[in-house]
Each structure stands twice: as structure tokens, then as C-alpha cells.
Tab-separated table of C-alpha atoms in Angstrom:
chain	number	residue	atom	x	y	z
A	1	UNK	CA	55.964	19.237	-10.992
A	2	UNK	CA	54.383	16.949	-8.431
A	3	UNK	CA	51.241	18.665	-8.880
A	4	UNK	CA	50.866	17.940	-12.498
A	5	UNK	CA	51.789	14.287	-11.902
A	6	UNK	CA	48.779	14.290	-9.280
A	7	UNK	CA	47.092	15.981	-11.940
A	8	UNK	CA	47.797	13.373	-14.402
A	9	UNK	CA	47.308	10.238	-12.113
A	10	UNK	CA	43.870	11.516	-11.278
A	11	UNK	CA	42.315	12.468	-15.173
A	12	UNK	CA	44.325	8.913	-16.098
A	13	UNK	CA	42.158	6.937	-13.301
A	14	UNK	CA	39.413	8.900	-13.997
A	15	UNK	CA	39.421	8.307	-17.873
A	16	UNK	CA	40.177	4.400	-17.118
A	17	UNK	CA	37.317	4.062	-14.475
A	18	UNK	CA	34.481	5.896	-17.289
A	19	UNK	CA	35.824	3.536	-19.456
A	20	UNK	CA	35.710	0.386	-17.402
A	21	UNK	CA	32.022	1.815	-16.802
A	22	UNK	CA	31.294	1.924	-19.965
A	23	UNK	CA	32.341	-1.736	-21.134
A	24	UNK	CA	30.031	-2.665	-18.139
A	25	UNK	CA	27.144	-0.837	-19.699
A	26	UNK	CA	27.338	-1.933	-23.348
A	27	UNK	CA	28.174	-5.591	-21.972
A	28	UNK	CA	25.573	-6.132	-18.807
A	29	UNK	CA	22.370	-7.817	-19.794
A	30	UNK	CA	19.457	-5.202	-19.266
A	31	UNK	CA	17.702	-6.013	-16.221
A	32	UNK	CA	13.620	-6.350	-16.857
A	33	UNK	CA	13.017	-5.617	-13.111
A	34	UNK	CA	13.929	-4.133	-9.744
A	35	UNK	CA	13.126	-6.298	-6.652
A	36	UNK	CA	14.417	-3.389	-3.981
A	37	UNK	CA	11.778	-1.155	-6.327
A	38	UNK	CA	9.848	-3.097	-7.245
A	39	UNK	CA	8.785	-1.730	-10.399
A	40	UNK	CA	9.915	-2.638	-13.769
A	41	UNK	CA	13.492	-0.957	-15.599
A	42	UNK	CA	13.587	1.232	-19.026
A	43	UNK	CA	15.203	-0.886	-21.616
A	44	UNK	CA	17.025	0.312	-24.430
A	45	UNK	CA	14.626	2.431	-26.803
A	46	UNK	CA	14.831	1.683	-30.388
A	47	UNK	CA	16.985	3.899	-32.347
A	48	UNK	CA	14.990	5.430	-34.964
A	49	UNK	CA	15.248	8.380	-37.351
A	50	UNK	CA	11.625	10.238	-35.951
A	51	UNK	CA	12.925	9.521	-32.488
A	52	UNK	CA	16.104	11.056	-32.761
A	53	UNK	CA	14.612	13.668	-34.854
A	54	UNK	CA	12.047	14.667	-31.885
A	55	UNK	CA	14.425	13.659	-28.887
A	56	UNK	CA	12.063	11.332	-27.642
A	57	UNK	CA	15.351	9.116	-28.229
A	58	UNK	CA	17.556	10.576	-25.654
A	59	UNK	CA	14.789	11.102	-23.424
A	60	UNK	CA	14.327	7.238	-23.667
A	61	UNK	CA	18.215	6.111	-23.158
A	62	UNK	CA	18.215	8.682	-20.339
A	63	UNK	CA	16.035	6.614	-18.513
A	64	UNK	CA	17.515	3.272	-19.452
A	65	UNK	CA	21.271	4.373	-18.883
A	66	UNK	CA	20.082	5.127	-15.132
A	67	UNK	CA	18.115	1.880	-14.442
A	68	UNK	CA	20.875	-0.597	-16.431
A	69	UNK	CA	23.908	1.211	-14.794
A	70	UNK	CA	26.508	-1.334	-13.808
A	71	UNK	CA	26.290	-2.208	-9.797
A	72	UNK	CA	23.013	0.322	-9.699
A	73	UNK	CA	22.094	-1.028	-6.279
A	74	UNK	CA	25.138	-0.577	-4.280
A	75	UNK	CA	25.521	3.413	-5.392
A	76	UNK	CA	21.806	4.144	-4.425
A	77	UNK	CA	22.598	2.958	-1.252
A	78	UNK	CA	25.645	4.903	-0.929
A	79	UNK	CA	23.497	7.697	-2.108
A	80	UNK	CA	20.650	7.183	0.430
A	81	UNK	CA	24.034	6.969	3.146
A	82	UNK	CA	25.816	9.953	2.297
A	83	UNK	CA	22.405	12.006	2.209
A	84	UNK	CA	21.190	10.877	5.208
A	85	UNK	CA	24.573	10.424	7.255
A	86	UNK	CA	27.099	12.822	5.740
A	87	UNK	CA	25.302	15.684	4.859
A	88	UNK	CA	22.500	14.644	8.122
A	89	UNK	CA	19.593	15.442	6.064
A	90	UNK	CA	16.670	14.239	7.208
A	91	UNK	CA	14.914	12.522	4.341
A	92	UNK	CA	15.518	10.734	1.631
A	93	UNK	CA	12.980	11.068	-1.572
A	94	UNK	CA	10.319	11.553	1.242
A	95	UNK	CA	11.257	8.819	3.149
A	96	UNK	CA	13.378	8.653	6.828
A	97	UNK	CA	14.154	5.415	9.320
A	98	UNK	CA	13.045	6.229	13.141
A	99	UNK	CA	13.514	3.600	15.790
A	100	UNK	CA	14.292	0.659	12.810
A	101	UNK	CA	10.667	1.906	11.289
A	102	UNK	CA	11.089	3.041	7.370
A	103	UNK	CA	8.100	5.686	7.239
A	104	UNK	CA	7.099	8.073	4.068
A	105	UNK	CA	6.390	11.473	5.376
A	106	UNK	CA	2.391	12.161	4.219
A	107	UNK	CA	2.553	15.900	3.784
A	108	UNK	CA	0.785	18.182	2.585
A	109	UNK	CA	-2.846	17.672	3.819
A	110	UNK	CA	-4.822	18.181	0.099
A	111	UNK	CA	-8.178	19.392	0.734
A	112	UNK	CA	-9.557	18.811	-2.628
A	113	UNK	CA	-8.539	14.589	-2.593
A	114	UNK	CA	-10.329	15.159	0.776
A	115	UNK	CA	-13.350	16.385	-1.070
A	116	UNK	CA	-12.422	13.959	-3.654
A	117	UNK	CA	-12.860	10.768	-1.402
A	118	UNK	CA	-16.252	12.212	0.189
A	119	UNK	CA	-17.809	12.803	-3.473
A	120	UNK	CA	-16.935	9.014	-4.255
A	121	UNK	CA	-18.466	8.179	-1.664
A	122	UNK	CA	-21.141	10.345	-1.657
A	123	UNK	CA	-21.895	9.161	-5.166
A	124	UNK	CA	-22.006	5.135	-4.168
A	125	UNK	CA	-24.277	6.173	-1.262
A	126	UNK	CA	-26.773	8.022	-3.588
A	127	UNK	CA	-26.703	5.370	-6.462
A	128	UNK	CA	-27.049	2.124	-4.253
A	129	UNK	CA	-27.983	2.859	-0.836
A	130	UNK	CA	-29.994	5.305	-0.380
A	131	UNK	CA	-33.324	4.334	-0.365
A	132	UNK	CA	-32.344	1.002	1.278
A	133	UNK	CA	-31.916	-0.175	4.916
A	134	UNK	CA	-27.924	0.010	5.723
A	135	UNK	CA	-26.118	1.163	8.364
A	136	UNK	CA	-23.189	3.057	6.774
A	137	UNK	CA	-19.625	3.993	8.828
A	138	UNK	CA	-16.436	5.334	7.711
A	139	UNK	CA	-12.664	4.496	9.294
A	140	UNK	CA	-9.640	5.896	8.499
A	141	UNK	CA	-6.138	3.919	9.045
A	142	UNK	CA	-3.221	6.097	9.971
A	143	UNK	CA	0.039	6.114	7.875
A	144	UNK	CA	3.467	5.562	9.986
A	145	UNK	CA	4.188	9.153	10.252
A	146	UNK	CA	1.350	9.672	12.041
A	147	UNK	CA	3.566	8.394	14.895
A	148	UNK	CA	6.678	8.946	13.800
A	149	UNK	CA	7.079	12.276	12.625
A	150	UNK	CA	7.295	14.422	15.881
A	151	UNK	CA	9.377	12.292	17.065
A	152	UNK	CA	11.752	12.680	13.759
A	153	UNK	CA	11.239	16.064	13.220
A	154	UNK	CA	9.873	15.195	9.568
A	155	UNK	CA	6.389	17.713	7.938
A	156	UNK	CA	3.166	15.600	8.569
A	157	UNK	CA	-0.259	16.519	8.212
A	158	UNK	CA	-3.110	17.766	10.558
A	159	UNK	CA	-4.478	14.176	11.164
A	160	UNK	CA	-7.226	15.843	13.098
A	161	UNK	CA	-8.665	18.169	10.147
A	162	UNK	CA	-7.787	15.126	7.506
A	163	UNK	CA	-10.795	13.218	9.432
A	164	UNK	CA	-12.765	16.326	10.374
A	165	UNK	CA	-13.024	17.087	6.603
A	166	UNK	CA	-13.504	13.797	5.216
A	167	UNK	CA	-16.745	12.765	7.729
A	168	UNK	CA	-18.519	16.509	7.488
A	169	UNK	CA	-17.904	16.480	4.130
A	170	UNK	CA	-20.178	12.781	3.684
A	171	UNK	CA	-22.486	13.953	6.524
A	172	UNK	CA	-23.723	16.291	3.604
A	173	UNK	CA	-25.002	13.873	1.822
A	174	UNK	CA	-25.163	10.501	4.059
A	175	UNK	CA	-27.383	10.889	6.375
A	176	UNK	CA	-26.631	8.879	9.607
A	177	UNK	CA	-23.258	7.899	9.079
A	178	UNK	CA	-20.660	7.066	11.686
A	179	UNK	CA	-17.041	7.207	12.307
A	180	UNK	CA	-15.364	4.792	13.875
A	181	UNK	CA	-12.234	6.334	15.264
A	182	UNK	CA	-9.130	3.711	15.258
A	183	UNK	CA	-6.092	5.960	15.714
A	184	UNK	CA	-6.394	5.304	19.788
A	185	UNK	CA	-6.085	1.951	19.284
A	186	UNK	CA	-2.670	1.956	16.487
A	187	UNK	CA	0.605	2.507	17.786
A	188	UNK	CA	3.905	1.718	15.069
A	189	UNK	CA	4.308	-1.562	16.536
A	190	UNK	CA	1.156	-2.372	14.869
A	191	UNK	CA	3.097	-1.694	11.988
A	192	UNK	CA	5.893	-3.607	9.431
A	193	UNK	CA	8.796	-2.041	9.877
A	194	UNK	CA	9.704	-2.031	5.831
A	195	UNK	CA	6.621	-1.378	4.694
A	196	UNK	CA	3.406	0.442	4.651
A	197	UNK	CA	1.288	-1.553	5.907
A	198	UNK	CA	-0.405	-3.160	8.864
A	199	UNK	CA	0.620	-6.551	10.748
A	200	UNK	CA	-2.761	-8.642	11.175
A	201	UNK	CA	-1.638	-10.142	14.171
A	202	UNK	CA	-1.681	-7.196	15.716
A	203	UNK	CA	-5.055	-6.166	14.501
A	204	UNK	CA	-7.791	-8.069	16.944
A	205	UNK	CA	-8.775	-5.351	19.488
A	206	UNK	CA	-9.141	-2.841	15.757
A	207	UNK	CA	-11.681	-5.812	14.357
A	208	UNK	CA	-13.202	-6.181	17.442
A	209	UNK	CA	-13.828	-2.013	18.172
A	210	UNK	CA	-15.121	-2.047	14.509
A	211	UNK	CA	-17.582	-5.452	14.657
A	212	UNK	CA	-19.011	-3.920	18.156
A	213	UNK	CA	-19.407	-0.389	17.060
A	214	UNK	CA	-21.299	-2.152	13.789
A	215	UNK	CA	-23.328	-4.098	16.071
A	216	UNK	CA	-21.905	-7.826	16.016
A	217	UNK	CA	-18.791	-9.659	17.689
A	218	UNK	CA	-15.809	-10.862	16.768
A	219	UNK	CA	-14.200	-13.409	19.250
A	220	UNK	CA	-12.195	-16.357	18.037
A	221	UNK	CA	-9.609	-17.929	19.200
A	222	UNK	CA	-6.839	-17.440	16.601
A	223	UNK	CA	-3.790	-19.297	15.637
A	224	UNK	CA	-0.899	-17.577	14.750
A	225	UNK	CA	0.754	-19.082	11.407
A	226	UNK	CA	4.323	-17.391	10.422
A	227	UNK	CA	6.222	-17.437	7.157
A	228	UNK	CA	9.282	-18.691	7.241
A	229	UNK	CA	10.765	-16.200	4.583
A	230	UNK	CA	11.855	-12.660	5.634
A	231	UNK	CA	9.582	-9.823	4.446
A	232	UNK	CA	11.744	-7.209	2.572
A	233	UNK	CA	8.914	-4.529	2.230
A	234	UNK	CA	8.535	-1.502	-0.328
A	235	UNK	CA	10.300	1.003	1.958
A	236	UNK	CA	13.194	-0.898	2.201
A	237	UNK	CA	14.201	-1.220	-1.593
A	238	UNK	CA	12.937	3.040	-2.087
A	239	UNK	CA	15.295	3.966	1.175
A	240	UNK	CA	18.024	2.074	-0.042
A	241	UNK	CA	19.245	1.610	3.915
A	242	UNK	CA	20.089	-1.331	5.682
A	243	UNK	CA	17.171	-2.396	8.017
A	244	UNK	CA	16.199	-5.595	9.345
A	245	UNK	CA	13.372	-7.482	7.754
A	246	UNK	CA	9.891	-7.830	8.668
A	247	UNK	CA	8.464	-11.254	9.552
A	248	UNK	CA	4.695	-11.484	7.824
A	249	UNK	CA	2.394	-13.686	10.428
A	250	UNK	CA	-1.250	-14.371	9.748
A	251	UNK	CA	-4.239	-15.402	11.463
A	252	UNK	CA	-6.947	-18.362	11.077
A	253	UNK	CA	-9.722	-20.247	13.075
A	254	UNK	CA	-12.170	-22.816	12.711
A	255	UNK	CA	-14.632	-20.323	11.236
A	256	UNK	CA	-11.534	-19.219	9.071
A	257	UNK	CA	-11.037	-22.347	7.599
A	258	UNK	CA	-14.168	-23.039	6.516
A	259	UNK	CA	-14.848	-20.086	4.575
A	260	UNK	CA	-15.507	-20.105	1.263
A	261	UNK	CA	-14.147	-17.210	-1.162
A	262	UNK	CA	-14.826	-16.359	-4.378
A	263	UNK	CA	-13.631	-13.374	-6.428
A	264	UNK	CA	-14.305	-11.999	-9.868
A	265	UNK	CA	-11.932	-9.566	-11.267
A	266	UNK	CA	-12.653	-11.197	-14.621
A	267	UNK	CA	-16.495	-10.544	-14.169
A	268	UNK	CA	-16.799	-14.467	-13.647
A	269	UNK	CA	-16.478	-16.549	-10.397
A	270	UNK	CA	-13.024	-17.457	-9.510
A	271	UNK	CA	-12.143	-19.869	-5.973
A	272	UNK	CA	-9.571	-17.743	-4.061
A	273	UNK	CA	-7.539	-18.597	-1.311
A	274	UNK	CA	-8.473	-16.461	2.366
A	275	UNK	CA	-4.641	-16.585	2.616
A	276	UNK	CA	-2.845	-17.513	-0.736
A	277	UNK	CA	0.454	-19.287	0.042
A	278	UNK	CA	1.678	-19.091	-3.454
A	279	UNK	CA	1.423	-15.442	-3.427
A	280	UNK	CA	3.754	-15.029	-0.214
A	281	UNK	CA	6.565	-16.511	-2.312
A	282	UNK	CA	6.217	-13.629	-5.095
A	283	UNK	CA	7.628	-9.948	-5.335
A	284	UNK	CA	5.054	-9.071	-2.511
A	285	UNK	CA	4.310	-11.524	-0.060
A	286	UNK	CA	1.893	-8.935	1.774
A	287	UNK	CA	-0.027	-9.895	-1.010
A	288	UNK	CA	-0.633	-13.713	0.586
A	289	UNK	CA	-3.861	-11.576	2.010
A	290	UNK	CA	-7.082	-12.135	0.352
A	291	UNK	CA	-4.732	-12.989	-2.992
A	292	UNK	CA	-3.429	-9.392	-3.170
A	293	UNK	CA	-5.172	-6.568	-5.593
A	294	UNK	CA	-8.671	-8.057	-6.385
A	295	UNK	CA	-11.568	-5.751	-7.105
A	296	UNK	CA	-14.367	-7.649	-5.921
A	297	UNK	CA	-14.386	-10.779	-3.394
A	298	UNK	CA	-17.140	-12.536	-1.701
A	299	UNK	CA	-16.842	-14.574	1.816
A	300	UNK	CA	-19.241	-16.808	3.071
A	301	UNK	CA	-19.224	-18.863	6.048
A	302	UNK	CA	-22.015	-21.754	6.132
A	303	UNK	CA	-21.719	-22.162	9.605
A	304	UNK	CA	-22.390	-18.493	10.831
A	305	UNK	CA	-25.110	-18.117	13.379
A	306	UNK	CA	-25.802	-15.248	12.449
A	307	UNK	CA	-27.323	-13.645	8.807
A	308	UNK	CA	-25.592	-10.055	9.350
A	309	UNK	CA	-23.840	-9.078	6.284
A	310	UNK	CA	-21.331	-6.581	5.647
A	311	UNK	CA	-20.074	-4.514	2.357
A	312	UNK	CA	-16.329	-3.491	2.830
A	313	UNK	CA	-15.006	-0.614	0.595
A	314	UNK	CA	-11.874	-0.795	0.969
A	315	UNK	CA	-8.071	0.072	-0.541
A	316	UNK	CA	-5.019	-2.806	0.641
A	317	UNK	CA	-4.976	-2.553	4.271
A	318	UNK	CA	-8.496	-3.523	4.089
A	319	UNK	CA	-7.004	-7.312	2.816
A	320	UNK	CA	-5.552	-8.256	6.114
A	321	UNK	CA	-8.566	-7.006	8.233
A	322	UNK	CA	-11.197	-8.246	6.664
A	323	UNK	CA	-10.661	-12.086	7.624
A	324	UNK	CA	-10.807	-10.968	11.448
A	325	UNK	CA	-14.019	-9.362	10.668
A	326	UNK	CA	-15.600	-12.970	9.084
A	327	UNK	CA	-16.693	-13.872	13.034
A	328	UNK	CA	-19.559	-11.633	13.120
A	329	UNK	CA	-21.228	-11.827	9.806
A	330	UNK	CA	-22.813	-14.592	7.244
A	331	UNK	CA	-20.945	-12.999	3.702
A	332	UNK	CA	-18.768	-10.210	3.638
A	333	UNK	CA	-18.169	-8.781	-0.004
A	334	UNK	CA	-15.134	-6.667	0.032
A	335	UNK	CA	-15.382	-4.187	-2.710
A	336	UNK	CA	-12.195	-2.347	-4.207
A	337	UNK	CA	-12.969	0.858	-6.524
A	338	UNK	CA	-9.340	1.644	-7.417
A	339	UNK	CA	-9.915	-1.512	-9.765
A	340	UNK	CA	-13.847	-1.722	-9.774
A	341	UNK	CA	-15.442	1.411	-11.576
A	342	UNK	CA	-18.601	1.836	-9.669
A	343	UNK	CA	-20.825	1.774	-12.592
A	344	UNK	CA	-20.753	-2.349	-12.783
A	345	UNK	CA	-21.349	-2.401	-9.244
A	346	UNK	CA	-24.624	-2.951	-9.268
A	347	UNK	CA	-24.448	-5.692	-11.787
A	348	UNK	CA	-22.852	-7.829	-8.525
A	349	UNK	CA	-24.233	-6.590	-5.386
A	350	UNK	CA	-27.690	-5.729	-4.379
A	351	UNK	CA	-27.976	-3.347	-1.392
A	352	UNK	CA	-30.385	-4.001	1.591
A	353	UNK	CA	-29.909	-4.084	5.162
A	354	UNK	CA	-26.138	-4.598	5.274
A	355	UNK	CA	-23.714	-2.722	6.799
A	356	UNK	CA	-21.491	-0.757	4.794
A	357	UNK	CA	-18.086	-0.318	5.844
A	358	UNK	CA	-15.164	2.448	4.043
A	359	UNK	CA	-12.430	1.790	5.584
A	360	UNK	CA	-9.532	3.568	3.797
A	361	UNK	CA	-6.031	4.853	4.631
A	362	UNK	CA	-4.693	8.512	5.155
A	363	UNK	CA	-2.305	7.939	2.273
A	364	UNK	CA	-5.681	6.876	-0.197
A	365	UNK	CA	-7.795	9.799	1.538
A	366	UNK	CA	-5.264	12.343	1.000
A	367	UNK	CA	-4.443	11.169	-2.558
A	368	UNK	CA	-7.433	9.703	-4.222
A	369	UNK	CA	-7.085	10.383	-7.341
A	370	UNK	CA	-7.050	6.583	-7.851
A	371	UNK	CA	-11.020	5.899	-6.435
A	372	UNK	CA	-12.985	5.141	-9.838
């Protein structure tokens, strides 16, 4: 008897919560966007008779019923908790937190986006460059896990072949090309802690290895400008795990501030900002550098003593660098080909006796699939 009034208590609460549930769903306002995703929610899919027919329908109110679901947030992170905590597995949707640092584990190592980078590359040099005078280099950026994974325990990649690969693979067709090695000089303090990327301010002695292995110099005599809004990176909102918030810094000079910059992601000059202000207060304020994703951007410096020039290829972590690399050259044109396809290159640049720069991350190398 007192286990069928247990019985009965528990399918009653249970049949009240669903329904309390689903008052919430049919009443909440559908929300347009994630911030902790950041990436935009299904909405409710019109309710027609060739959807229902073809179940496109309840494909499409699958979706939406699990991005509108009343108090979503709060039962990811209990999710992400119990996962992590309770049943002590070590990842969660490819992500872990090691010593406060929320890292994506980069694993498998994909020989064919290897191969996939170098022919991109390969194809530039042979289009533009190769009957001209530049001096041509490649550097690759480490993701967190190159650091963190041991350490964890978490699958990561043979770092050591991912580099080996990618620079034979372009010394088959770009003749006297160099690497510039920078994983000696990263450590995950050079890192945000909530997201992917890079912290400029800790980025001087990685300009200045690249500027003197490309021939020029890079000293300046920075000062250190800091946001006064907390950083809430993309890791943080994917782990769904408390963690304490990054603080996003950034660089200038005299030489800094009298830069001139000029994009043209329309195909038409456009005045950017070296560090846009405006852009920091948005959904990411890593995004302050260079004015976020731009395809093509030009920056001069009247002043320069010196009429070196550099062409940086380049994917986002490229955005914070390239300001500390202005000190040693006249115009740098950063060039983006996940947004650029290659074939109006020429229509903006003219190659000569720059120096040519890829700089890309392990993440981009090992999944290019995005490189025009």
C-alpha cells in the first residue's frame, strides 16, 4: 500500500512538472540567439501540409523544441556538471577545463587538410609569386591542447608530424621557403582562458622572433590599454562550466597610432579602426582586433623608415599579431582566404619583393576545408 502511494505521488509530480513544462514552452517568447553559444536558435518551422507530409516538419520542431526549452541554460550546465563530475568523464562535446584553461581537444591529425592547406598555398605561390622577388615563410600557432592535453589525459595530435607535413609538403612546390618555429616561445598563459585564442599582450617576443627571422625589427615601447568589461569567450558558453572570465588587453604606440587602415570586404575602400572599440562591446569583443573577420586590410604607416613590406595570410589569430608586426615594415596587407577567394586577389595586390607571411593555426591546418 505505501508503495503504490509512492507510486502515485511520483507519476502525479511527474505528470504536473511535463505539464508546467509545457505551458513554459507554448508561452516563452522564442529566443533569436544564444550569447553562451553564440550562434543563432531554430525557431518554430511553419506548419505546412508538404512538410508534414515529408517530415521535414518534425525534423524542424525537433530542433526548435531543444533551443526554446524553458530555463535551457541552467540544464546544459547541469549536464556539462553531472558528465564531467558525476560520472568523471573527461570531456565534454570535445571540450575539458585544466588549471581554469577551457581547451578543445584537436584530435585526429587529418593528413589530407594537411595536404589541403599546402595545395592552397602552393596554388597562391604559383599564381602570384613565383616569378617575383619575395621571401616566403610559413608559422604555425599551437591550439591549447597542445599544452594541456598530457597533462589532462585528453587524445591530441602529433604536433611534430602536423608541421613536418605541412612545410615538406610546400617545399614541393615553393622553393626557398622557411619555417619559423613559434611553439618554443607559447606556453597557455599566452593564452585566454575561455577562449581560443591568443592574448596580444603576451605576444612581443612571438612578433619580434618573426620580424627578425624576416629580416626587420620590431621594438616599441608599448602601452598596455585594458577593457573594462569581462571577456566571456566561446569555450565558456560550449562547456557550460563555471570559469572565471578573461580580461582582453591590447597594445599601441606612437607608430600605432598613426597608422592608417583601410579594408575592403565590399571590393571598395573602407577606414577601419587598428583596434575597433565599438566592436569590443558586441557578442565578440576579441573581435575589437583589426575590426574582427575582414578579408582584405591594408596598413600603412607614413612615418616608417623603412620601405619593407609584408603580405600576411592569415586566419583570426593573425588579427591581434599583426599590429605588433607594423614596427618593421612601410604597409602590411593582411590577406584572409576563408573570406577572399584567391581568384580576385590579384585585382588588389601586386606581388614584388615583399615578404610573404602564412601564419595559420593547428585548428585551420588540420581542418581547412574553409581556405578558398
Amino acid at each position: 500500500m505505501q508503495a503504490e502511494k509512492k507510486n502515485r505521488v511520483l507519476t502525479i509530480g511527474m505528470a504536473v512538472l511535463l505539464f508546467v513544462l509545457s505551458v513554459c514552452c507554448w508561452l516563452k517568447k522564442a529566443d533569436a540567439y544564444s550569447a553562451s553559444e553564440r550562434r543563432a536558435l531554430a525557431q518554430c518551422p511553419r506548419l505546412t501540409a508538404d512538410a508534414v507530409w515529408s517530415g521535414s516538419f518534425m525534423d524542424a520542431f525537433d530542433d526548435y523544441a531543444a533551443d526554446q526549452f524553458p530555463f535551457r541554460d541552467r540544464f546544459r550546465s547541469g549536464k556539462a556538471a553531472a558528465v564531467t563530475g558525476l560520472f568523471a568523464q573527461k570531456d565534454y562535446n570535445g571540450l575539458y577545463m585544466e588549471d581554469g584553461y577551457i581547451c578543445r581537444m584537436e584530435y585526429p591529425l587529418k593528413e589530407e587538410m594537411l595536404k589541403n592547406t599546402a595545395d592552397h598555398i602552393s596554388r597562391l605561390y604559383e599564381r602570384y609569386m613565383k616569378d617575383t622577388d619575395v621571401s616566403v615563410y610559413i608559422s604555425v600557432v599551437p591550439d591549447k591542447n597542445y599544452f594541456l592535453a598530457r597533462k589532462h589525459g585528453a587524445l591530441s595530435m602529433n604536433y611534430d608530424a602536423l608541421t613536418g607535413i605541412l612545410y615538406s609538403s610546400v617545399m614541393e612546390t615553393v622553393e626557398n621557403c622557411e619555417y619559423i618555429d613559434l611553439f618554443p616561445l607559447l606556453s597557455i598563459e599566452d593564452y585566454y582562458r575561455t577562449d581560443a585564442h591568443w592574448r596580444q599582450e603576451k605576444l612581443t617576443d612571438v612578433a619580434a622572433a618573426l620580424a627578425e627571422a624576416m629580416g626587420t625589427a620590431v621594438c616599441a615601447d608599448y602601452e598596455v590599454m585594458k577593457l573594462e568589461q569581462p571577456f566571456y569567450g566561446v569555450y565558456y558558453g560550449q562547456l557550460a562550466l563555471p570559469a572565471e572570465p578573461d580580461t582582453i588587453c591590447y597594445l599601441t604606440s606612437s607608430a600605432l597610432k598613426n597608422c592608417t587602415v583601410t579594408g575592403y570586404g565590399t571590393g571598395k575602400a573602407k577606414p577601419l579602426e587598428l583596434y575597433d572599440l565599438k566592436k569590443a562591446e558586441g557578442r565578440d569583443a576579441y573581435e575589437l582586433f583589426l575590426s574582427g573577420s575582414q578579408p582584405f586590410i591594408i596598413i600603412e604607416r607614413a612615418d616608417a623608415d623603412t620601405q619593407k613590406e609584408l603580405v600576411l595570410f592569415r586566419d583570426s589569430f593573425g588579427s591581434s599579431l599583426a599590429p605588433l608586426l607594423v614596427e618593421g615594415y612601410k604597409k602590411i596587407t593582411v590577406v584572409d582566404t576563408r573570406y577572399l577567394s584567391p581568384e580576385l586577389l590579384g585585382d588588389l595586390l601586386t606581388f614584388g619583393d615583399q615578404d610573404v607571411l602564412f601564419l595559420y593555426s593547428t585548428t585551420l591546418v588540420n581542418n581547412s576545408l574553409s581556405l578558398r
